[in-house]
Amino acid sequence: MTDIWAHRGASVALPENTLAAFAAAVAAGADGVEFDVQLSADGVPVVIHDERVDRTHDGVGWVGELSAASLASLAPRAAVGAAGAIPTLDEVLDLLAPTSLTINIELKNSVVSYPGLEQRVVAAGWHVPRPGDESMLTSPPRCAASARTRRSGR
């Protein structure tokens, strides 16, 4: 059986990595979603692919130099869809919590180093009740090991 993954949500129809794109992926019957996480200037895990906001939103600058509130106030550059603020990881996980989608979280920790990103993502993911398997993957592989270890209690 082939699994259908919504890369950055339903990003063909709606602005990528937005709550609207993830809700559309759920409604379309996706088996899983993939999204990217970075830290805002105030240390909040936020869901955005690029290290800068310039391509996807109406602001300018590095994600890690803007507060979560500033990031949430930016409008998407995409012509499609009205909703598109940069969501926090908690907002995305809350939206996906009632689903059985597999979640693949990519940690954007290479171009810009975010000390503590892995720990914040793992901590955020474990407060969300999930039906069934509670699948959550993280990249790179060393972080997936951290998530498995946390879940098994080791």
Coordinates of C-alpha atoms in Angstrom, one line a residue:
M1 CA 0.0 0.0 0.0
T2 CA 1.2 3.5 -0.8
D3 CA 1.1 6.2 1.8
I4 CA 0.2 9.7 0.8
W5 CA 2.3 12.4 2.5
A6 CA 1.4 16.1 2.6
H7 CA 4.8 17.8 2.3
R8 CA 4.5 21.0 4.3
G9 CA 0.8 20.3 4.5
A10 CA -1.4 20.6 1.4
S11 CA 1.2 23.1 0.0
V12 CA 0.0 22.9 -3.6
A13 CA -3.3 24.4 -2.7
L14 CA -2.5 26.6 0.3
P15 CA 0.6 28.4 1.7
E16 CA 3.1 25.9 2.9
N17 CA 3.6 25.0 6.6
T18 CA 0.4 26.8 7.7
L19 CA -2.5 25.6 9.8
A20 CA -4.8 25.9 6.7
A21 CA -2.4 23.7 4.7
F22 CA -2.3 21.1 7.5
A23 CA -6.1 21.1 7.9
A24 CA -6.5 20.6 4.2
A25 CA -4.1 17.7 4.3
V26 CA -6.3 16.1 7.0
A27 CA -9.5 16.8 5.0
A28 CA -7.9 15.3 1.9
G29 CA -7.1 12.0 3.7
A30 CA -3.3 12.2 3.8
D31 CA -1.6 9.4 5.7
G32 CA 1.1 11.7 7.0
V33 CA 2.5 15.2 7.1
E34 CA 6.0 16.5 6.9
F35 CA 7.0 19.9 8.2
D36 CA 10.0 21.9 9.4
V37 CA 10.7 23.4 12.8
Q38 CA 13.0 26.2 13.8
L39 CA 13.3 28.4 16.9
S40 CA 12.1 32.0 17.1
A41 CA 14.2 34.6 18.8
D42 CA 12.3 34.0 22.1
G43 CA 12.9 30.2 21.9
V44 CA 9.5 29.1 20.6
P45 CA 9.5 26.2 18.1
V46 CA 7.8 27.5 15.0
V47 CA 6.9 25.7 11.8
I48 CA 8.6 27.2 8.7
H49 CA 10.9 25.7 6.1
D50 CA 13.2 28.6 5.1
E51 CA 15.7 30.1 7.6
R52 CA 14.5 33.5 6.4
V53 CA 10.8 34.6 6.1
D54 CA 11.4 36.5 2.9
R55 CA 10.2 33.9 0.3
T56 CA 7.1 32.7 2.1
H57 CA 5.8 35.7 4.0
D58 CA 5.5 39.4 3.8
G59 CA 8.4 40.1 6.2
V60 CA 12.2 40.2 5.9
G61 CA 14.7 38.6 8.2
W62 CA 16.0 35.4 9.9
V63 CA 13.4 33.3 11.7
G64 CA 15.8 33.1 14.7
E65 CA 15.9 36.9 15.0
L66 CA 12.2 37.4 15.1
S67 CA 9.8 36.7 18.1
A68 CA 7.1 34.1 17.8
A69 CA 4.5 37.0 18.0
S70 CA 6.3 38.8 15.1
L71 CA 6.3 35.6 13.0
A72 CA 2.6 35.0 13.7
S73 CA 1.8 38.5 12.4
L74 CA 3.3 37.9 9.0
A75 CA 1.0 37.3 6.0
P76 CA 1.8 34.7 3.4
R77 CA 3.2 35.8 0.0
A78 CA 1.2 33.0 -1.8
A79 CA -1.7 34.2 -3.8
V80 CA -3.8 31.3 -2.8
G81 CA -5.6 31.1 0.5
A82 CA -6.2 33.8 3.1
A83 CA -4.9 32.0 6.2
G84 CA -1.2 31.6 6.5
A85 CA 0.5 33.0 9.6
I86 CA 3.7 31.1 10.7
P87 CA 2.3 28.7 13.4
T88 CA 4.0 27.5 16.5
L89 CA 4.8 23.8 16.8
D90 CA 2.2 23.5 19.6
E91 CA -0.5 24.9 17.3
V92 CA 0.3 22.4 14.6
L93 CA 0.4 19.5 17.0
D94 CA -2.8 20.6 18.6
L95 CA -4.5 20.6 15.1
L96 CA -3.1 17.2 14.3
A97 CA -3.7 15.6 17.7
P98 CA -7.1 14.1 17.0
T99 CA -5.9 12.5 13.7
S100 CA -4.0 9.3 13.1
L101 CA -1.6 10.9 10.6
T102 CA 2.1 10.1 10.9
I103 CA 4.0 13.2 11.6
N104 CA 7.5 13.8 10.3
I105 CA 9.2 16.8 11.9
E106 CA 12.3 18.0 10.1
L107 CA 14.6 20.0 12.5
K108 CA 16.1 22.9 10.6
N109 CA 19.3 23.0 12.5
S110 CA 22.0 23.1 9.9
V111 CA 22.2 26.6 8.2
V112 CA 21.4 28.3 11.5
S113 CA 22.3 26.5 14.7
Y114 CA 19.4 26.4 17.3
P115 CA 20.9 25.0 20.6
G116 CA 18.2 23.0 22.4
L117 CA 15.9 22.6 19.3
E118 CA 15.8 18.8 19.6
Q119 CA 14.8 18.9 23.2
R120 CA 12.1 21.5 22.7
V121 CA 10.6 19.6 19.8
V122 CA 10.6 16.3 21.8
A123 CA 9.1 18.0 24.8
A124 CA 6.4 19.7 22.7
G125 CA 5.4 16.5 21.0
W126 CA 4.7 14.5 24.2
H127 CA 2.0 16.7 25.6
V128 CA -0.3 16.0 22.7
P129 CA -2.6 13.0 23.1
R130 CA -2.7 10.9 19.9
P131 CA -5.0 8.0 18.9
G132 CA -3.5 4.7 17.9
D133 CA 0.2 4.5 17.3
E134 CA 1.2 8.0 18.3
S135 CA 3.7 8.1 15.4
M136 CA 6.2 10.9 15.4
L137 CA 9.4 11.0 13.4
T138 CA 12.1 13.6 13.5
S139 CA 15.1 14.2 11.3
P140 CA 18.1 13.9 11.4
P141 CA 18.3 10.3 12.7
R142 CA 20.0 11.2 15.9
C143 CA 16.9 13.2 16.9
A144 CA 14.6 10.3 16.1
A145 CA 16.6 8.3 18.6
S146 CA 15.9 11.0 21.2
A147 CA 12.2 10.8 20.5
R148 CA 12.1 7.0 20.8
T149 CA 14.1 7.1 24.0
R150 CA 11.8 9.6 25.5
R151 CA 8.7 7.7 24.6
S152 CA 9.9 4.4 25.9
G153 CA 10.9 6.1 29.2
R154 CA 14.6 5.4 28.8

